[in-house]
Amino acid sequence: MGLLGSLAMLVLVLVCFEQLPDVGAQSTRSKARALDVLLQEFAYKGFIVGPKTGTIYKGNAPSNLTGIEIAALRLRSGSLRRRGFSMYNEFEIPIGIAETPYVERLVLVYQNLHNWSTRYYELPNHTYLAPVLGLLAYDGSDLSATNLQELNINATANPILIKFQDVKSAPDGTVAKCVSFDLHGSSNFSNITGGNTCSAFQQGHFSIVVESTAPGPGPAPVPGPVSPQPSPTPIPSSQGEKKSNKKVWIIVGSVLGGLVLLLLLSLLVLWVRKYKQKKRMQGMERAAEAGEALHMASVGASKAPAATVTRTQPTLEHEYAP
Ligand SMILES: *[C@@H]1O[C@H](CO)[C@@H](O)[C@H](O)[C@H]1NC(C)=O
Ligand SMILES: *[C@@H]1O[C@H](CO)[C@@H](O)[C@H](O)[C@H]1NC(C)=O
Ligand SMILES: *[C@@H]1O[C@H](CO)[C@@H](O)[C@H](O)[C@H]1NC(C)=O
Ligand SMILES: *[C@@H]1O[C@H](CO)[C@@H](O)[C@H](O)[C@H]1NC(C)=O
Ligand SMILES: *[C@@H]1O[C@H](CO)[C@@H](O)[C@H](O)[C@H]1NC(C)=O
Ligand SMILES: *[C@@H]1O[C@H](CO)[C@@H](O)[C@H](O)[C@H]1NC(C)=O
């Protein structure tokens, strides 16, 4: 049982280590989702009393998120579908937008994360050439509502166009790409059109990126304890190698960790066994010292000592007496 338990532990440890990268991704996503919730609340606060439909209201992001730009636009859903909305900051919204579930009025919340982009939308291996922009749709029936669920909006005819301003130029030899993040946190790349335009068929977050070639601003590779040959030129495509190296180390680490755990557990099991044995011995010694307690059996009205088995039960003699 002890061995089985240790093995189970080992498997658990291995599984935990394998899951680590996923856990990281998840926390990044939940951070971004929490930001969406907060920005919805603050964007709605930007509406004045009795806001006009079709007017863009700039909101103020919370003070601990200075630099993020938000806005809110309230539209009748029928009007959005028939006419679209030609320019909502960088977003050009075409005709044919359908939302699920259906609402009569909806609010489109705009986000420009500016210098917070990388904090909330980490994209390993890539450099942002433009800020991350968000376009999310909510029910517009109650403008004091918080914690709203996003509506699903689909562009059924033409795509929504995102015309980025002030896109940084891509370094020589690299190709800038559009990136989109859906609300589940998965990213997708597509081609830029016209130098600065991305397209989307659904709501989400969008930006323009390039793949970073040199080891970028991320954590520098940890140098080995002894490096006898410092390579004069960086090896261009060491990223994949590094990743698999990391994986190997994680596996080796978890196996070693598991073995150590196994050892500790076995020791624990042994110790517990020894302890129990010792306890039992002590108990027996004590019993011996006190003299073996004899079982008392009721015989008639009085009690008489009786051994547990083997011996015949004692009886009162006068019962046989004539
Ligand atoms: C920023 O402040 C808001 C309240 O105004 C709070 O709910 C939120 O958690 C804070 N966010 C961060 C990232 O500190
Ligand atoms: C972004 O810039 C603002 C000032 O414009 C600053 O207050 C804020 O701390 C910056 N955010 C980050 C994540 O650096
Ligand atoms: C929009 O697309 C999503 C998935 O792509 C789908 O579940 C939803 O039903 C669609 N909504 C409409 C109104 O077409
Ligand atoms: C870097 O990008 C390449 C190509 O997109 C990918 O294969 C690799 O896994 C990425 N590395 C990391 C650490 O994400
Ligand atoms: C990425 O976008 C393309 C084109 O819109 C689509 O066909 C593909 O399914 C998307 N991939 C993911 C992972 O969402
Ligand atoms: C993106 O552009 C490249 C060439 O620049 C082309 O080969 C590729 O097919 C394009 N992808 C899409 C989805 O249009």
Coordinates of C-alpha atoms in Angstrom, one line a residue, residues 14-236:
L14 CA 4.6 14.5 -12.9
V15 CA 1.1 15.6 -14.0
C16 CA 1.5 18.8 -11.9
F17 CA 4.7 19.7 -13.7
E18 CA 3.3 19.0 -17.1
Q19 CA 0.3 21.2 -16.3
L20 CA 2.5 24.2 -15.2
P21 CA 2.6 26.1 -18.6
D22 CA -1.2 25.7 -19.0
V23 CA -1.8 27.1 -15.5
G24 CA 0.3 30.2 -16.6
A25 CA -1.7 30.7 -19.7
Q26 CA -4.9 30.4 -17.8
S27 CA -3.9 33.0 -15.3
T28 CA -3.0 35.4 -18.1
R29 CA -6.4 34.9 -19.6
S30 CA -8.3 35.3 -16.4
K31 CA -6.4 38.6 -15.8
A32 CA -7.5 39.8 -19.2
R33 CA -11.1 38.7 -18.5
A34 CA -11.1 40.5 -15.2
L35 CA -9.9 43.6 -17.0
D36 CA -12.8 43.3 -19.5
V37 CA -15.2 43.2 -16.6
L38 CA -13.7 46.3 -15.0
L39 CA -13.5 48.3 -18.2
Q40 CA -17.2 47.5 -19.0
E41 CA -18.1 49.0 -15.7
F42 CA -16.0 52.1 -16.2
A43 CA -17.0 52.5 -19.8
Y44 CA -20.7 52.5 -18.8
K45 CA -19.9 55.2 -16.2
G46 CA -18.8 57.4 -19.1
F47 CA -22.4 57.6 -20.3
I48 CA -24.1 60.9 -19.3
V49 CA -27.7 60.7 -18.1
G50 CA -29.9 59.9 -21.1
P51 CA -27.2 59.1 -23.6
K52 CA -27.9 59.5 -27.3
T53 CA -27.7 56.4 -29.3
G54 CA -25.0 56.6 -32.0
T55 CA -22.8 58.9 -29.9
I56 CA -19.3 57.8 -28.7
Y57 CA -18.8 58.5 -25.0
K58 CA -15.3 58.5 -23.8
G59 CA -14.8 56.9 -20.4
N60 CA -12.1 57.1 -17.7
A61 CA -10.2 54.0 -16.8
P62 CA -9.7 53.4 -13.1
S63 CA -6.7 55.4 -11.8
N64 CA -4.7 52.2 -11.2
L65 CA -4.9 51.6 -15.0
T66 CA -3.9 55.1 -16.2
G67 CA -3.0 55.0 -19.9
I68 CA -5.9 52.7 -21.0
E69 CA -8.4 54.4 -23.2
I70 CA -12.1 53.3 -23.1
A71 CA -15.3 54.4 -24.8
A72 CA -18.9 53.3 -25.1
L73 CA -21.3 53.5 -27.9
R74 CA -25.0 52.6 -27.6
L75 CA -26.9 51.5 -30.6
R76 CA -30.2 50.0 -31.5
S77 CA -29.5 46.6 -32.7
G78 CA -31.7 46.9 -35.8
S79 CA -29.9 50.1 -36.8
L80 CA -26.5 48.4 -36.3
R81 CA -27.5 45.6 -38.5
R82 CA -28.9 47.7 -41.3
R83 CA -26.4 50.6 -41.3
G84 CA -23.3 49.5 -39.5
F85 CA -21.2 52.2 -37.9
S86 CA -18.7 53.8 -40.2
M87 CA -16.0 54.8 -37.7
Y88 CA -15.9 53.8 -34.1
N89 CA -12.3 55.0 -33.4
E90 CA -10.2 52.5 -35.3
F91 CA -13.1 50.1 -35.9
E92 CA -15.2 50.2 -39.1
I93 CA -18.3 48.2 -38.5
P94 CA -20.1 47.0 -41.6
I95 CA -23.7 46.2 -42.2
G96 CA -25.0 42.7 -41.3
I97 CA -23.8 42.5 -37.7
A98 CA -25.9 40.0 -35.7
E99 CA -25.7 39.5 -32.0
T100 CA -26.7 36.5 -29.9
P101 CA -28.7 36.5 -27.7
Y102 CA -30.8 39.2 -29.4
V103 CA -31.1 42.5 -27.5
E104 CA -33.0 45.6 -28.5
R105 CA -30.1 48.0 -27.7
L106 CA -26.5 47.1 -27.3
V107 CA -23.4 48.9 -26.2
L108 CA -20.1 48.4 -27.9
V109 CA -17.2 49.0 -25.5
Y110 CA -14.0 50.1 -27.0
Q111 CA -10.6 49.5 -25.4
N112 CA -7.2 50.7 -26.3
L113 CA -4.7 49.2 -23.9
H114 CA -1.7 51.3 -25.0
N115 CA 1.2 50.6 -22.8
W116 CA -0.7 47.9 -20.9
S117 CA -1.0 45.7 -24.0
T118 CA 1.8 43.3 -23.2
R119 CA 0.8 43.0 -19.6
Y120 CA -2.6 41.7 -20.4
Y121 CA -2.0 40.1 -23.8
E122 CA 1.4 38.4 -23.5
L123 CA 2.4 36.9 -26.9
P124 CA 5.6 34.9 -26.4
N125 CA 8.1 35.4 -29.3
H126 CA 6.3 38.4 -30.7
T127 CA 6.7 42.2 -30.5
Y128 CA 3.7 44.5 -30.7
L129 CA 3.8 47.2 -33.4
A130 CA 0.5 48.6 -32.3
P131 CA -1.5 48.7 -29.1
V132 CA -4.1 46.0 -28.4
L133 CA -7.6 47.2 -29.2
G134 CA -10.7 45.6 -27.9
L135 CA -14.3 45.7 -29.2
L136 CA -16.8 44.0 -27.0
A137 CA -20.6 44.0 -27.1
Y138 CA -23.0 44.1 -24.1
D139 CA -26.7 44.4 -23.5
G140 CA -27.5 48.1 -23.4
S141 CA -30.8 48.0 -21.5
D142 CA -29.4 48.8 -18.1
L143 CA -26.5 51.3 -18.1
S144 CA -25.7 50.9 -14.5
A145 CA -25.2 47.1 -14.9
T146 CA -21.9 45.6 -14.0
N147 CA -20.4 42.2 -14.5
L148 CA -22.3 41.8 -17.8
Q149 CA -21.8 38.8 -20.1
E150 CA -20.6 39.7 -23.5
L151 CA -23.0 39.2 -26.4
N152 CA -21.7 37.2 -29.4
I153 CA -21.5 39.5 -32.4
N154 CA -20.9 38.1 -35.8
A155 CA -20.2 39.9 -39.0
T156 CA -22.4 38.0 -41.4
A157 CA -21.7 39.9 -44.6
N158 CA -18.3 41.8 -44.6
P159 CA -15.7 41.7 -41.9
I160 CA -15.2 44.4 -39.3
L161 CA -12.2 46.4 -40.3
I162 CA -9.6 47.7 -37.8
K163 CA -7.5 50.5 -39.1
F164 CA -4.6 50.9 -36.8
Q165 CA -3.0 54.3 -36.4
D166 CA 0.7 54.9 -35.9
V167 CA 1.8 51.3 -36.5
K168 CA 5.6 51.0 -35.9
S169 CA 7.5 49.7 -38.9
A170 CA 8.5 46.1 -38.8
P171 CA 12.3 45.4 -38.6
D172 CA 14.0 44.4 -41.8
G173 CA 13.3 40.9 -42.9
T174 CA 10.2 40.5 -40.7
V175 CA 6.6 40.5 -41.8
A176 CA 4.0 42.2 -39.6
K177 CA 0.9 40.2 -39.0
C178 CA -2.5 40.8 -37.5
V179 CA -3.3 39.0 -34.3
S180 CA -6.7 38.5 -32.8
F181 CA -7.6 37.1 -29.4
D182 CA -11.1 35.7 -28.8
L183 CA -12.7 35.8 -25.4
H184 CA -11.4 32.3 -24.5
G185 CA -7.9 33.6 -24.9
S186 CA -6.9 31.8 -28.0
S187 CA -5.0 33.9 -30.6
N188 CA -5.1 33.7 -34.3
F189 CA -2.9 35.4 -36.9
S190 CA -3.9 36.8 -40.3
N191 CA -2.5 39.0 -43.0
I192 CA -2.5 42.8 -42.9
T193 CA -4.2 44.6 -45.7
G194 CA -3.3 48.1 -46.9
G195 CA -0.4 48.4 -44.5
N196 CA -2.4 49.0 -41.3
T197 CA -5.7 47.2 -41.6
C198 CA -6.9 43.9 -39.9
S199 CA -10.2 42.3 -40.3
A200 CA -12.4 40.3 -37.9
F201 CA -15.7 38.5 -38.0
Q202 CA -16.2 38.5 -34.3
Q203 CA -15.6 40.7 -31.3
G204 CA -12.3 40.4 -29.3
H205 CA -9.0 42.0 -29.0
F206 CA -6.7 42.9 -31.9
S207 CA -3.2 44.1 -32.7
I208 CA -0.3 44.0 -35.1
V209 CA 2.8 42.1 -34.3
V210 CA 6.0 40.7 -35.7
E211 CA 7.8 37.6 -34.7
S212 CA 10.8 38.7 -32.6
T213 CA 14.0 37.1 -33.9
A214 CA 16.8 38.0 -31.4
P215 CA 16.2 37.1 -27.8
G216 CA 14.0 40.1 -27.1
P217 CA 13.1 42.0 -24.0
G218 CA 11.9 38.9 -22.2
P219 CA 13.9 37.1 -19.6
A220 CA 17.5 36.6 -20.7
P221 CA 18.7 33.0 -21.1
V222 CA 20.2 31.8 -17.9
P223 CA 23.9 31.2 -18.5
G224 CA 25.4 27.8 -17.5
P225 CA 27.6 27.6 -14.5
V226 CA 30.7 27.2 -16.6
S227 CA 30.8 28.5 -20.2
P228 CA 34.2 27.7 -21.7
Q229 CA 33.3 28.8 -25.2
P230 CA 31.2 32.0 -25.3
S231 CA 29.7 31.9 -28.8
P232 CA 30.6 35.1 -30.5
T233 CA 27.4 35.2 -32.6
P234 CA 24.0 34.3 -31.3
I235 CA 22.5 31.2 -32.9
P236 CA 19.5 32.5 -34.9

